[in-house]
Coordinates of C-alpha atoms and ligand atoms in Angstrom, one line a residue:
X1 CA 104.9 -190.6 -77.6
X2 CA 107.3 -188.5 -79.5
X3 CA 110.4 -190.7 -80.3
X4 CA 114.0 -189.0 -80.0
X5 CA 117.0 -190.1 -81.8
X6 CA 119.8 -190.3 -78.9
X7 CA 122.8 -188.4 -79.4
X8 CA 125.9 -190.3 -79.4
X9 CA 126.9 -188.9 -75.9
X10 CA 123.9 -190.5 -74.5
X11 CA 124.4 -193.8 -76.7
X12 CA 128.0 -193.9 -74.9
X13 CA 126.7 -193.5 -71.5
X14 CA 124.0 -196.1 -71.5
X15 CA 126.6 -198.6 -73.7
X16 CA 129.1 -197.7 -70.9
X17 CA 126.5 -199.1 -68.0
X18 CA 126.9 -202.6 -69.7
X19 CA 130.5 -203.0 -69.7
X20 CA 131.4 -200.5 -66.9
X21 CA 129.0 -201.1 -63.6
X22 CA 132.0 -200.5 -61.1
X23 CA 135.8 -199.8 -60.7
X24 CA 136.4 -203.5 -61.1
X25 CA 135.3 -203.5 -64.8
X26 CA 137.5 -201.0 -65.8
X27 CA 140.7 -202.3 -64.1
X28 CA 139.6 -205.8 -65.6
X29 CA 139.1 -204.2 -69.2
X30 CA 142.7 -202.3 -69.0
X31 CA 144.4 -205.2 -67.9
X32 CA 142.9 -207.4 -70.4
X33 CA 143.7 -205.2 -73.0
X34 CA 147.4 -205.3 -71.7
X35 CA 147.3 -209.1 -72.0
X36 CA 145.9 -208.7 -75.7
X37 CA 148.9 -206.3 -76.5
X38 CA 151.5 -209.2 -75.6
X39 CA 152.6 -207.5 -72.2
X40 CA 154.9 -209.5 -70.0
X41 CA 154.5 -207.3 -67.0
X42 CA 151.4 -205.2 -65.9
X43 CA 151.0 -202.9 -63.3
X44 CA 147.7 -201.7 -61.7
X45 CA 147.5 -198.6 -59.5
X46 CA 144.4 -197.6 -57.8
X47 CA 143.2 -194.6 -55.5
X48 CA 140.0 -194.4 -53.4
X49 CA 139.2 -198.0 -54.5
X50 CA 139.8 -196.6 -58.2
X51 CA 136.9 -193.9 -57.9
X52 CA 139.6 -191.5 -57.9
X53 CA 142.0 -193.3 -60.0
X54 CA 143.0 -196.3 -62.3
X55 CA 146.1 -196.7 -63.6
X56 CA 146.9 -199.6 -65.7
X57 CA 150.8 -199.5 -67.2
X58 CA 152.2 -202.3 -69.4
X59 CA 155.1 -203.1 -71.4
X60 CA 153.1 -204.4 -74.5
X61 CA 153.1 -203.3 -78.2
X62 CA 151.5 -200.0 -77.9
X63 CA 149.9 -198.0 -80.6
X64 CA 150.4 -195.6 -83.3
X65 CA 149.0 -192.4 -83.5
X66 CA 146.4 -193.7 -85.9
X67 CA 145.3 -196.7 -83.6
X68 CA 145.4 -194.4 -80.6
X69 CA 142.8 -192.0 -82.2
X70 CA 140.6 -195.1 -83.2
X71 CA 140.8 -196.8 -80.2
X72 CA 138.6 -194.7 -78.3
X73 CA 135.7 -195.0 -80.9
X74 CA 132.8 -197.3 -80.4
X75 CA 133.1 -200.5 -81.8
X76 CA 137.0 -200.1 -82.9
X77 CA 139.1 -203.1 -82.6
X78 CA 141.9 -204.7 -83.8
X79 CA 140.9 -208.0 -83.0
X80 CA 138.3 -209.1 -85.1
X81 CA 137.0 -208.1 -88.7
X82 CA 133.8 -209.9 -88.7
X83 CA 131.4 -212.0 -86.8
X84 CA 132.9 -215.4 -88.2
X85 CA 136.1 -214.1 -86.6
X86 CA 134.5 -214.7 -83.0
X87 CA 134.4 -218.3 -83.6
X88 CA 138.4 -218.4 -83.4
X89 CA 138.9 -215.5 -81.0
X90 CA 142.4 -215.9 -79.0
X91 CA 142.3 -212.3 -77.3
X92 CA 140.3 -211.2 -74.3
X93 CA 138.9 -208.5 -75.6
X94 CA 136.9 -208.2 -79.0
X95 CA 133.8 -205.9 -78.9
X96 CA 135.8 -202.8 -79.1
X97 CA 133.5 -201.0 -76.4
X98 CA 135.9 -201.1 -73.5
X99 CA 137.9 -197.9 -74.0
X100 CA 134.8 -195.6 -75.6
X101 CA 132.6 -197.0 -72.8
X102 CA 135.1 -196.2 -70.2
X103 CA 136.1 -192.8 -71.8
X104 CA 132.3 -191.5 -71.5
X105 CA 132.1 -191.9 -68.1
X106 CA 135.5 -190.4 -66.8
X107 CA 138.5 -188.3 -67.3
X108 CA 140.7 -190.4 -69.2
X109 CA 144.1 -190.6 -71.1
X110 CA 146.2 -192.9 -72.5
X111 CA 149.9 -192.6 -73.1
X112 CA 151.2 -194.8 -75.7
X113 CA 154.7 -195.7 -77.6
X114 CA 154.6 -198.5 -80.2
X115 CA 157.2 -201.0 -80.1
X116 CA 160.3 -200.0 -82.3
X117 CA 159.2 -196.3 -82.4
X118 CA 161.4 -193.4 -81.1
X119 CA 158.3 -191.3 -79.2
X120 CA 154.9 -191.8 -78.5
X121 CA 151.4 -190.2 -77.9
X122 CA 149.3 -189.1 -75.6
X123 CA 145.2 -189.0 -75.8
X124 CA 143.0 -187.2 -73.4
X125 CA 139.6 -186.9 -72.9
X126 CA 136.5 -185.8 -70.7
X127 CA 133.5 -188.0 -70.5
X128 CA 134.2 -188.8 -73.9
X129 CA 134.5 -185.3 -75.3
X130 CA 137.4 -182.9 -76.3
X131 CA 139.6 -185.6 -77.4
X132 CA 143.0 -184.3 -78.1
X133 CA 146.1 -186.2 -79.1
X134 CA 149.5 -185.0 -78.7
X135 CA 153.3 -186.3 -79.0
X136 CA 154.8 -187.5 -75.8
X137 CA 157.8 -189.0 -74.2
X138 CA 157.8 -192.3 -72.3
X139 CA 158.8 -196.0 -72.9
X140 CA 157.5 -198.6 -74.9
X141 CA 154.2 -200.0 -74.1
X142 CA 151.0 -198.5 -72.8
X143 CA 149.7 -196.4 -69.7
X144 CA 146.0 -196.1 -69.5
X145 CA 144.7 -193.6 -66.7
X146 CA 140.9 -193.3 -65.6
X147 CA 140.4 -190.3 -63.0
X148 CA 136.8 -189.5 -61.2
X149 CA 135.0 -192.3 -62.7
X150 CA 131.3 -191.6 -63.1
X151 CA 131.9 -188.2 -62.5
X152 CA 129.0 -187.5 -65.0
X153 CA 126.8 -190.5 -64.3
X154 CA 126.0 -189.4 -60.4
X155 CA 123.3 -192.3 -60.3
X156 CA 126.2 -194.9 -60.9
X157 CA 128.1 -193.3 -58.2
X158 CA 125.5 -193.5 -55.8
X159 CA 125.2 -197.3 -56.6
X160 CA 128.7 -197.7 -55.8
X161 CA 129.5 -199.8 -52.4
X162 CA 132.1 -198.6 -49.6
X163 CA 135.9 -198.2 -50.6
X164 CA 136.5 -201.2 -48.8
X165 CA 133.9 -203.5 -50.7
X166 CA 135.0 -202.0 -54.4
X167 CA 138.7 -202.4 -53.4
X168 CA 138.5 -206.3 -52.4
X169 CA 136.4 -206.4 -55.5
X170 CA 139.0 -205.3 -57.6
X171 CA 141.7 -207.4 -55.8
X172 CA 139.5 -210.4 -56.3
X173 CA 139.2 -210.0 -59.9
X174 CA 143.0 -209.0 -60.6
X175 CA 144.1 -212.0 -58.6
X176 CA 141.8 -214.3 -61.0
X177 CA 143.7 -212.6 -63.9
X178 CA 146.9 -213.3 -62.2
X179 CA 146.0 -217.1 -61.6
X180 CA 145.0 -217.5 -65.3
X181 CA 148.3 -216.1 -66.4
X182 CA 151.1 -217.4 -64.5
X183 CA 153.7 -216.3 -67.4
X184 CA 152.9 -212.7 -66.5
X185 CA 154.0 -210.6 -63.8
X186 CA 151.5 -208.7 -62.1
X187 CA 151.8 -205.6 -59.6
X188 CA 148.9 -203.9 -57.7
X189 CA 149.4 -200.9 -55.5
X190 CA 146.3 -199.0 -53.6
X191 CA 147.3 -195.8 -52.3
X192 CA 150.7 -196.3 -53.2
X193 CA 151.2 -199.2 -51.2
X194 CA 151.5 -202.7 -52.5
X195 CA 148.9 -204.9 -52.6
X196 CA 150.7 -207.6 -54.2
X197 CA 153.1 -208.5 -56.6
X198 CA 153.6 -212.0 -58.5
X199 CA 156.9 -212.4 -60.5
X200 CA 156.2 -214.4 -63.9
X201 CA 156.4 -218.2 -63.5
X202 CA 156.2 -221.5 -65.7
X203 CA 154.7 -223.1 -62.9
X204 CA 151.1 -222.7 -62.0
X205 CA 151.7 -223.9 -58.6
X206 CA 153.8 -221.4 -57.9
X207 CA 151.7 -218.9 -59.2
X208 CA 148.7 -220.6 -56.9
X209 CA 151.1 -220.4 -54.1
X210 CA 152.0 -216.5 -54.5
X211 CA 147.9 -215.5 -54.7
X212 CA 146.3 -218.1 -52.5
X213 CA 149.0 -218.8 -50.0
X214 CA 151.5 -221.4 -49.6
X215 CA 149.2 -223.4 -47.1
X216 CA 146.4 -224.0 -49.6
X217 CA 148.8 -224.7 -52.5
X218 CA 150.5 -227.2 -50.9
X219 CA 147.9 -229.7 -50.4
X220 CA 146.9 -229.8 -53.8
X221 CA 146.9 -232.7 -56.3
X222 CA 147.2 -232.3 -59.6
X223 CA 145.9 -233.9 -62.6
X224 CA 146.6 -233.1 -66.5
X225 CA 144.8 -234.1 -69.5
X226 CA 146.3 -233.9 -72.9
X227 CA 144.6 -234.4 -76.3
X228 CA 145.5 -232.8 -79.5
X229 CA 142.7 -230.4 -79.1
X230 CA 141.8 -230.1 -75.6
X231 CA 144.4 -229.7 -72.4
X232 CA 143.1 -229.4 -69.0
X233 CA 145.4 -229.1 -65.9
X234 CA 143.4 -229.4 -62.4
X235 CA 144.7 -228.2 -59.0
X236 CA 142.4 -229.7 -56.5
X237 CA 142.0 -230.5 -52.8
X238 CA 141.7 -234.0 -51.8
X239 CA 139.8 -235.5 -49.0
X240 CA 141.4 -233.9 -46.2
X241 CA 141.5 -230.6 -47.3
X242 CA 138.1 -229.5 -47.9
X243 CA 137.1 -225.7 -47.5
X244 CA 134.1 -224.0 -45.4
X245 CA 133.1 -222.1 -48.6
X246 CA 133.3 -221.9 -52.1
X247 CA 136.0 -219.4 -52.6
X248 CA 138.8 -221.1 -53.9
X249 CA 136.9 -222.3 -57.0
X250 CA 138.5 -221.1 -60.4
X251 CA 138.0 -221.6 -64.1
X252 CA 139.9 -220.5 -66.6
X253 CA 139.3 -221.3 -70.2
X254 CA 142.2 -220.1 -72.6
X255 CA 143.5 -218.0 -69.8
X256 CA 139.9 -216.3 -69.4
X257 CA 138.6 -216.1 -65.4
X258 CA 135.2 -217.1 -66.0
X259 CA 132.3 -218.2 -63.5
X260 CA 131.5 -221.8 -63.1
X261 CA 128.8 -223.2 -65.3
X262 CA 125.9 -225.0 -63.8
X263 CA 127.0 -228.6 -64.9
X264 CA 130.5 -228.0 -63.5
X265 CA 129.0 -227.4 -60.0
X266 CA 127.1 -230.1 -60.5
X267 CA 129.9 -232.2 -61.5
X268 CA 132.2 -231.2 -58.6
X269 CA 129.1 -232.2 -56.3
X270 CA 129.0 -235.8 -57.8
X271 CA 132.7 -236.1 -58.0
X272 CA 133.7 -235.1 -54.2
X273 CA 130.1 -236.2 -52.6
X274 CA 131.2 -239.0 -51.0
X275 CA 134.8 -237.7 -50.2
X276 CA 134.0 -235.0 -48.2
X277 CA 131.4 -233.9 -46.1
X278 CA 128.2 -232.4 -47.1
X279 CA 128.9 -228.9 -45.4
X280 CA 132.3 -228.6 -46.8
X281 CA 133.8 -227.6 -50.4
X282 CA 136.8 -228.6 -52.4
X283 CA 139.2 -226.1 -53.4
X284 CA 139.9 -226.2 -57.2
X285 CA 141.5 -224.4 -60.2
X286 CA 140.6 -225.9 -63.5
X287 CA 142.7 -224.5 -66.5
X288 CA 141.2 -225.5 -69.7
X289 CA 142.9 -224.8 -73.1
X290 CA 140.6 -225.3 -76.1
X291 CA 140.4 -224.8 -79.6
X292 CA 138.2 -221.5 -79.4
X293 CA 135.7 -222.8 -82.1
X294 CA 134.4 -224.9 -79.2
X295 CA 133.3 -222.7 -77.1
X296 CA 131.0 -219.2 -77.1
X297 CA 132.6 -216.3 -75.3
X298 CA 130.3 -213.9 -76.3
X299 CA 127.1 -214.5 -74.4
X300 CA 127.7 -212.3 -71.4
X301 CA 128.6 -208.6 -71.4
X302 CA 131.5 -208.9 -69.2
X303 CA 132.7 -212.1 -70.8
X304 CA 132.3 -213.8 -67.4
X305 CA 130.7 -216.8 -68.7
X306 CA 131.1 -219.0 -71.5
X307 CA 129.6 -221.9 -73.4
X308 CA 131.3 -225.3 -74.3
X309 CA 130.0 -226.9 -77.2
X310 CA 130.8 -230.3 -75.6
X311 CA 129.7 -229.9 -72.2
X312 CA 129.1 -233.6 -71.6
X313 CA 132.7 -234.6 -72.7
X314 CA 134.1 -232.1 -70.1
X315 CA 131.9 -233.0 -67.7
X316 CA 132.9 -236.7 -68.1
X317 CA 136.4 -236.2 -67.8
X318 CA 136.7 -233.8 -64.8
X319 CA 134.4 -236.1 -63.3
X320 CA 136.4 -239.0 -63.8
X321 CA 139.9 -237.4 -63.1
X322 CA 138.9 -236.1 -59.6
X323 CA 136.9 -238.9 -58.6
X324 CA 139.5 -241.3 -59.8
X325 CA 142.3 -239.4 -57.9
X326 CA 139.8 -239.1 -54.6
X327 CA 139.2 -242.6 -54.6
X328 CA 142.0 -244.5 -55.4
X329 CA 144.5 -243.0 -53.3
X330 CA 142.1 -243.8 -50.8
X331 CA 143.8 -242.9 -47.7
X332 CA 143.9 -239.2 -46.8
X333 CA 147.2 -239.1 -45.5
X334 CA 148.6 -240.1 -49.1
X335 CA 149.1 -237.0 -51.4
X336 CA 150.0 -237.8 -54.8
X337 CA 150.2 -236.0 -57.9
X338 CA 148.8 -238.3 -60.6
X339 CA 150.3 -238.3 -64.2
X340 CA 148.7 -238.4 -67.3
X341 CA 147.5 -241.9 -68.1
X342 CA 145.8 -243.2 -71.1
X343 CA 142.3 -243.5 -69.0
X344 CA 142.5 -239.6 -68.9
X345 CA 142.0 -238.9 -72.4
X346 CA 139.2 -237.2 -73.5
X347 CA 136.4 -238.0 -75.7
X348 CA 136.4 -235.2 -78.0
X349 CA 134.4 -236.2 -80.9
X350 CA 133.9 -233.2 -83.0
X351 CA 136.8 -230.9 -82.6
X352 CA 138.5 -229.2 -85.3
X353 CA 142.3 -230.1 -86.4
X354 CA 143.7 -226.8 -86.1
X355 CA 143.8 -226.3 -82.6
X356 CA 146.3 -223.7 -81.7
X357 CA 146.8 -222.0 -78.6
X358 CA 148.5 -219.4 -76.9
X359 CA 150.6 -221.4 -74.4
X360 CA 151.0 -224.7 -76.8
X361 CA 154.7 -225.2 -76.0
X362 CA 153.6 -226.2 -72.4
X363 CA 151.8 -229.2 -73.2
X364 CA 152.9 -232.0 -75.3
X365 CA 150.0 -232.7 -76.9
X366 CA 149.2 -236.5 -77.6
X367 CA 147.9 -237.6 -80.8
X368 CA 145.8 -240.4 -79.6
X369 CA 142.0 -240.1 -79.7
X370 CA 140.9 -242.6 -77.7
X371 CA 137.2 -242.4 -75.9
X372 CA 136.8 -243.4 -72.5
X373 CA 134.4 -241.6 -70.9
X374 CA 131.1 -242.9 -71.2
X375 CA 128.4 -240.2 -70.1
X376 CA 128.2 -240.6 -66.2
X377 CA 125.8 -238.9 -64.1
X378 CA 124.1 -236.8 -66.7
X379 CA 120.6 -237.9 -66.2
X380 CA 117.3 -237.8 -67.9
X381 CA 114.4 -238.2 -65.5
X382 CA 112.2 -239.5 -68.5
X383 CA 114.3 -242.5 -69.3
X384 CA 114.6 -243.1 -65.3
X385 CA 114.9 -246.7 -64.4
X386 CA 116.5 -249.0 -62.1
X387 CA 119.0 -250.1 -65.1
X388 CA 120.4 -246.5 -65.2
X389 CA 121.1 -246.3 -61.7
X390 CA 122.8 -249.7 -62.1
X391 CA 125.2 -248.3 -64.7
X392 CA 126.2 -245.2 -62.2
X393 CA 127.0 -248.1 -59.7
X394 CA 128.9 -250.3 -62.0
X395 CA 131.1 -247.2 -62.8
X396 CA 131.5 -246.7 -59.2
X397 CA 133.3 -250.0 -58.8
X398 CA 136.1 -249.1 -61.3
X399 CA 137.7 -247.0 -58.6
X400 CA 140.0 -249.3 -56.6
X401 CA 140.4 -248.6 -53.0
X402 CA 142.9 -249.2 -50.7
X403 CA 143.5 -252.8 -50.5
X404 CA 143.2 -255.3 -47.4
X405 CA 143.8 -258.8 -46.9
X406 CA 141.6 -261.6 -45.3
X407 CA 143.7 -261.0 -41.9
X408 CA 141.4 -258.8 -40.4
X409 CA 141.8 -258.9 -36.7
X410 CA 139.2 -257.1 -35.1
X411 CA 140.7 -256.1 -31.5
X412 CA 137.6 -254.8 -29.7
X413 CA 135.1 -251.7 -29.2
X414 CA 136.3 -248.8 -27.6
X415 CA 134.0 -246.1 -25.6
X416 CA 131.0 -247.8 -26.7
X417 CA 131.3 -246.1 -30.4
X418 CA 134.8 -247.3 -31.8
X419 CA 135.9 -250.3 -33.3
X420 CA 139.8 -251.4 -33.3
X421 CA 141.0 -253.2 -36.2
X422 CA 144.0 -254.4 -37.0
X423 CA 145.0 -255.2 -41.0
X424 CA 148.4 -255.4 -43.1
X425 CA 150.5 -253.7 -40.6
X426 CA 148.3 -250.8 -40.0
X427 CA 145.9 -250.1 -36.7
X428 CA 142.6 -248.6 -37.6
X429 CA 139.9 -247.2 -35.4
X430 CA 136.5 -247.0 -37.2
X431 CA 133.7 -245.2 -36.3
X432 CA 130.8 -247.5 -35.8
X433 CA 128.0 -245.9 -37.0
X434 CA 129.9 -244.2 -40.0
X435 CA 131.0 -247.8 -40.8
X436 CA 127.7 -249.3 -40.6
X437 CA 126.0 -246.6 -42.7
X438 CA 128.7 -247.0 -45.6
X439 CA 128.0 -250.8 -45.3
X440 CA 124.3 -250.5 -45.4
X441 CA 124.4 -247.9 -48.4
X442 CA 126.6 -249.9 -50.6
X443 CA 124.4 -253.2 -49.9
X444 CA 121.4 -251.1 -50.8
X445 CA 122.7 -250.0 -54.1
X446 CA 124.2 -253.6 -54.7
X447 CA 121.0 -255.0 -54.1
X448 CA 119.0 -252.7 -56.5
X449 CA 121.7 -253.1 -59.4
X450 CA 121.5 -256.9 -59.1
X451 CA 117.8 -256.5 -59.1
X452 CA 117.5 -258.7 -55.8
X453 CA 116.4 -256.2 -53.1
X454 CA 115.0 -258.1 -50.1
X455 CA 111.8 -256.6 -48.6
X456 CA 110.4 -256.9 -45.7
X457 CA 106.2 -257.0 -45.6
X458 CA 104.6 -255.5 -43.3
X459 CA 101.8 -257.5 -41.4
X460 CA 99.6 -254.5 -41.0
X461 CA 100.6 -251.7 -43.4
X462 CA 101.4 -248.4 -41.2
X463 CA 99.5 -245.4 -42.2
X464 CA 100.9 -241.9 -41.3
X465 CA 99.8 -238.4 -41.9
X466 CA 102.3 -235.7 -43.3
X467 CA 101.8 -231.9 -43.8
X468 CA 100.5 -230.6 -47.3
X469 CA 104.0 -229.7 -48.5
X470 CA 105.3 -233.1 -47.6
X471 CA 102.3 -234.8 -49.0
X472 CA 103.3 -232.6 -52.4
X473 CA 106.7 -233.9 -52.6
X474 CA 105.8 -237.3 -51.6
X475 CA 103.3 -237.8 -54.2
X476 CA 105.7 -236.4 -56.8
X477 CA 108.5 -238.8 -55.8
X478 CA 106.1 -241.9 -54.8
X479 CA 107.3 -243.9 -58.2
X480 CA 111.1 -243.1 -56.9
X481 CA 110.3 -244.7 -53.5
X482 CA 108.4 -247.5 -55.0
X483 CA 111.5 -248.2 -57.1
X484 CA 113.7 -248.1 -54.6
X485 CA 111.7 -250.6 -52.3
X486 CA 109.9 -248.6 -50.1
X487 CA 106.5 -249.3 -51.0
X488 CA 103.9 -246.5 -50.2
X489 CA 100.4 -245.5 -51.4
X490 CA 98.0 -242.7 -51.0
X491 CA 95.6 -243.1 -48.7
X492 CA 93.4 -239.9 -48.3
X493 CA 93.9 -236.4 -47.9
X494 CA 97.8 -236.0 -47.2
X495 CA 97.7 -239.3 -45.7
X496 CA 99.9 -242.4 -46.9
X497 CA 100.1 -246.1 -46.3
X498 CA 103.4 -248.0 -46.2
X499 CA 103.3 -252.0 -47.1
X500 CA 106.8 -252.9 -47.3
X501 CA 110.1 -251.7 -47.2
X502 CA 114.0 -253.1 -47.9
X503 CA 114.7 -255.7 -45.2
X504 CA 118.2 -254.3 -44.7
X505 CA 116.9 -251.3 -43.1
X506 CA 116.2 -253.3 -40.3
X507 CA 113.4 -252.9 -37.4
X508 CA 112.8 -248.9 -37.9
X509 CA 110.1 -246.7 -37.5
X510 CA 109.6 -246.3 -41.3
X511 CA 107.1 -243.3 -41.3
X512 CA 110.1 -241.7 -39.4
X513 CA 112.6 -242.3 -42.2
X514 CA 110.1 -241.4 -44.8
X515 CA 109.4 -238.1 -43.3
X516 CA 113.5 -237.6 -42.6
X517 CA 113.4 -237.7 -46.7
X518 CA 110.6 -235.7 -47.6
X519 CA 112.0 -233.0 -45.8
X520 CA 115.9 -233.4 -47.4
X521 CA 114.2 -233.4 -50.4
X522 CA 112.2 -230.5 -49.9
X523 CA 115.3 -228.5 -49.0
X524 CA 116.8 -229.1 -52.4
X525 CA 113.6 -228.6 -54.5
X526 CA 116.0 -228.6 -57.6
X527 CA 117.7 -231.8 -57.4
X528 CA 117.7 -233.8 -60.6
X529 CA 116.1 -237.5 -60.4
X530 CA 119.6 -239.0 -59.7
X531 CA 120.2 -236.6 -56.7
X532 CA 116.9 -237.2 -55.3
X533 CA 117.4 -241.3 -55.7
X534 CA 120.8 -241.1 -53.8
X535 CA 119.1 -238.8 -51.1
X536 CA 116.4 -241.4 -50.4
X537 CA 119.0 -244.3 -50.4
X538 CA 121.5 -242.1 -48.2
X539 CA 119.1 -240.8 -46.0
X540 CA 117.2 -244.0 -45.5
X541 CA 120.7 -245.6 -44.6
X542 CA 121.5 -243.0 -42.4
X543 CA 118.3 -242.9 -40.2
X544 CA 118.2 -246.4 -40.0
X545 CA 121.3 -246.7 -37.8
X546 CA 120.6 -245.7 -34.3
X547 CA 123.4 -244.0 -32.0
X548 CA 124.3 -246.2 -29.1
X549 CA 122.9 -249.5 -30.7
X550 CA 124.5 -252.1 -28.6
X551 CA 126.2 -254.4 -31.2
X552 CA 127.7 -258.0 -30.8
X553 CA 131.3 -258.7 -31.2
X554 CA 130.3 -261.2 -34.2
X555 CA 128.0 -258.5 -35.4
X556 CA 131.1 -256.1 -35.4
X557 CA 133.5 -258.7 -36.8
X558 CA 130.8 -259.2 -39.9
X559 CA 130.2 -255.2 -40.3
X560 CA 134.0 -254.5 -40.5
X561 CA 134.6 -257.7 -43.1
X562 CA 131.6 -256.4 -44.7
X563 CA 133.1 -252.8 -45.0
X564 CA 136.7 -253.9 -46.4
X565 CA 134.7 -255.1 -49.3
X566 CA 133.2 -251.8 -49.8
X567 CA 134.1 -249.5 -52.6
X568 CA 134.8 -246.5 -50.2
X569 CA 135.8 -247.9 -47.1
X570 CA 137.0 -244.6 -45.7
X571 CA 134.1 -242.4 -45.7
X572 CA 130.2 -242.7 -44.9
X573 CA 128.1 -241.9 -47.7
X574 CA 127.7 -238.3 -46.2
X575 CA 131.4 -237.6 -46.7
X576 CA 132.4 -238.2 -43.2
X577 CA 135.6 -240.1 -42.6
X578 CA 134.8 -243.9 -41.0
X579 CA 138.4 -244.7 -40.1
X580 CA 141.7 -243.3 -38.6
X581 CA 144.6 -245.0 -39.6
X582 CA 147.9 -245.4 -37.7
X583 CA 150.7 -247.4 -39.6
X584 CA 153.2 -249.7 -37.5
X585 CA 155.9 -247.5 -39.1
X586 CA 154.0 -244.3 -37.4
X587 CA 153.9 -246.3 -33.9
X588 CA 157.6 -247.2 -34.5
X589 CA 158.6 -243.8 -35.0
X590 CA 156.6 -242.4 -32.2
X591 CA 158.3 -244.7 -29.8
X592 CA 161.7 -244.2 -31.5
X593 CA 162.2 -247.8 -32.4
X594 CA 163.4 -246.6 -35.9
Ligands
ADP601 P1 138.9 -204.5 -77.6 O1 139.8 -205.0 -76.6 O2 137.4 -205.3 -77.5 O3 139.4 -204.5 -78.9 P2 139.1 -201.9 -76.3 O4 137.9 -201.1 -76.6 O5 139.2 -202.7 -75.0 O6 138.2 -203.1 -77.5 O7 140.3 -201.4 -77.2 C1 140.1 -200.8 -78.4 C2 141.7 -201.3 -79.2 O8 142.5 -200.4 -78.2 C3 142.1 -202.8 -79.1 O9 141.5 -203.6 -80.4 C4 143.7 -202.3 -79.3 O10 144.0 -202.3 -80.5 C5 143.8 -200.8 -78.7 N1 144.2 -200.9 -77.3 C6 143.6 -201.0 -76.3 N2 144.6 -201.3 -75.1 C7 145.9 -201.3 -75.4 C8 147.0 -201.7 -74.9 N3 147.3 -201.6 -73.6 N4 148.0 -201.9 -75.7 C9 147.9 -201.8 -76.9 N5 146.8 -201.7 -77.6 C10 145.5 -201.2 -76.6
MG602 MG1 139.8 -204.5 -74.5

């Protein structure tokens, strides 16, 4: 096959494909350039979802004639000089390929006037060719105009979605940038109509409220971690305000919106797992300001991913801070903004001393270097043992819950399902099954931790068959089941035998419970060992509690007093609430006694 050397034009078009896949990438790159040019105000105008026109105007530093001419050359950048510079990058851009890529696939012009100069320059080009620079008037800053995107790459054009889809992608991307940079004012127009407008503020919550709505913002809790080398500012929903999807989950690293890395998704799952139902999601915005040498931003063509050198510490601190807030202010109605405490100091063993960042003045950086966060829930299956699990449990106990006194007055059962209790000036209505599940779950964990799991031996071992896929799951997890006191042996082809199981599960059809657990594990094949362990325990507890069971008053009293000793009395292990609280105060208000 003969080899051809590609023309510069073709090379640029190919390169453009990496940076500019759709109009939203153009908007993002141009807005990032405005931010890098220290603009305090950025306006985006689009027509036909950016397919006809994208215009980004800023009041930033502008360019002189020489820089303007260089700006659309490939790999022309004012932001780095060499590869080493990447390790202390403070700007959004650094590859010097956005303008050349965008120009290669559009009718492109840039009007710019450098700060302090009396007039400016205008560059125009067509598909990256016929570049022409002429003097022009205009205010300080830069206006970049992109028309007829992909006019010369029909394949790319065909690949675009409907206007409404492309437009909503642009809007979401622009919203992310606006959330990440509250100190900059942003405006957006589509077909000359305002899409949104957010004026600059020093208060992130105000910006969150402007972009994501007052209703969402007003329920957020806030936690800050301050450290000389890293700062976290986290806004998150509590138990009561979980959402039906993951739409409101944002991560900003040094003001750059990035995707959630896998470890963060896992971390949030762990932190919220016991506080919200399994089909609900938290809303959360995490702002991380960190020494650039501690991250790698150069791992993704559109810079949407960041790699942290010390993921474990990040994981630990985010987990701890959220879990702590969710659990310590245990009752849903209490809404508290927690202040930074000693406890929240981040373990950052190897971060450099020269930490500087754009928004330093917003943080009161502290000098202490306390190490608090032990690795919490990173699990190494190879090292699995009950001891490891006991550690996780020990950590959970650190989180205090709302306190109760000995004086628990159980008033009775209503509607066959709810238990009415009085304690410390509050009336509680407990969901009997959720409460029983919680008690059983914590008893199970505690017996494992203290290696005092009480077993019941079956006089005649139960034998059962299971589907081939179920059998594979069971075989792969047989050691885990055994460690958790569910003793199973293989007994022929797709057939198993149970000899004993934990006494606390009571008189149950253990075969049914095992099958439920197996299908739960099958549904989530990628679950790590620790998640599987938890699944088994939670599922066993849930399935062992039968709805409609009649319970004696003495049993109810015992269960409630056990529940009040639990670490998380107010949610069942699957995150549903166990109780509804009415305080004496509320009653008095209702009856107008106060
Ligand atoms: P990068 O942002 O990676 O440096 P770009 O192709 O996006 O690469 O931009 C090239 C250069 O053009 C930038 O480094 C900057 O010097 C200049 N530039 C681009 N847009 C602007 C702007 N809005 N204001 C000032 N300078 C700009
Ligand atoms: Mg750029």
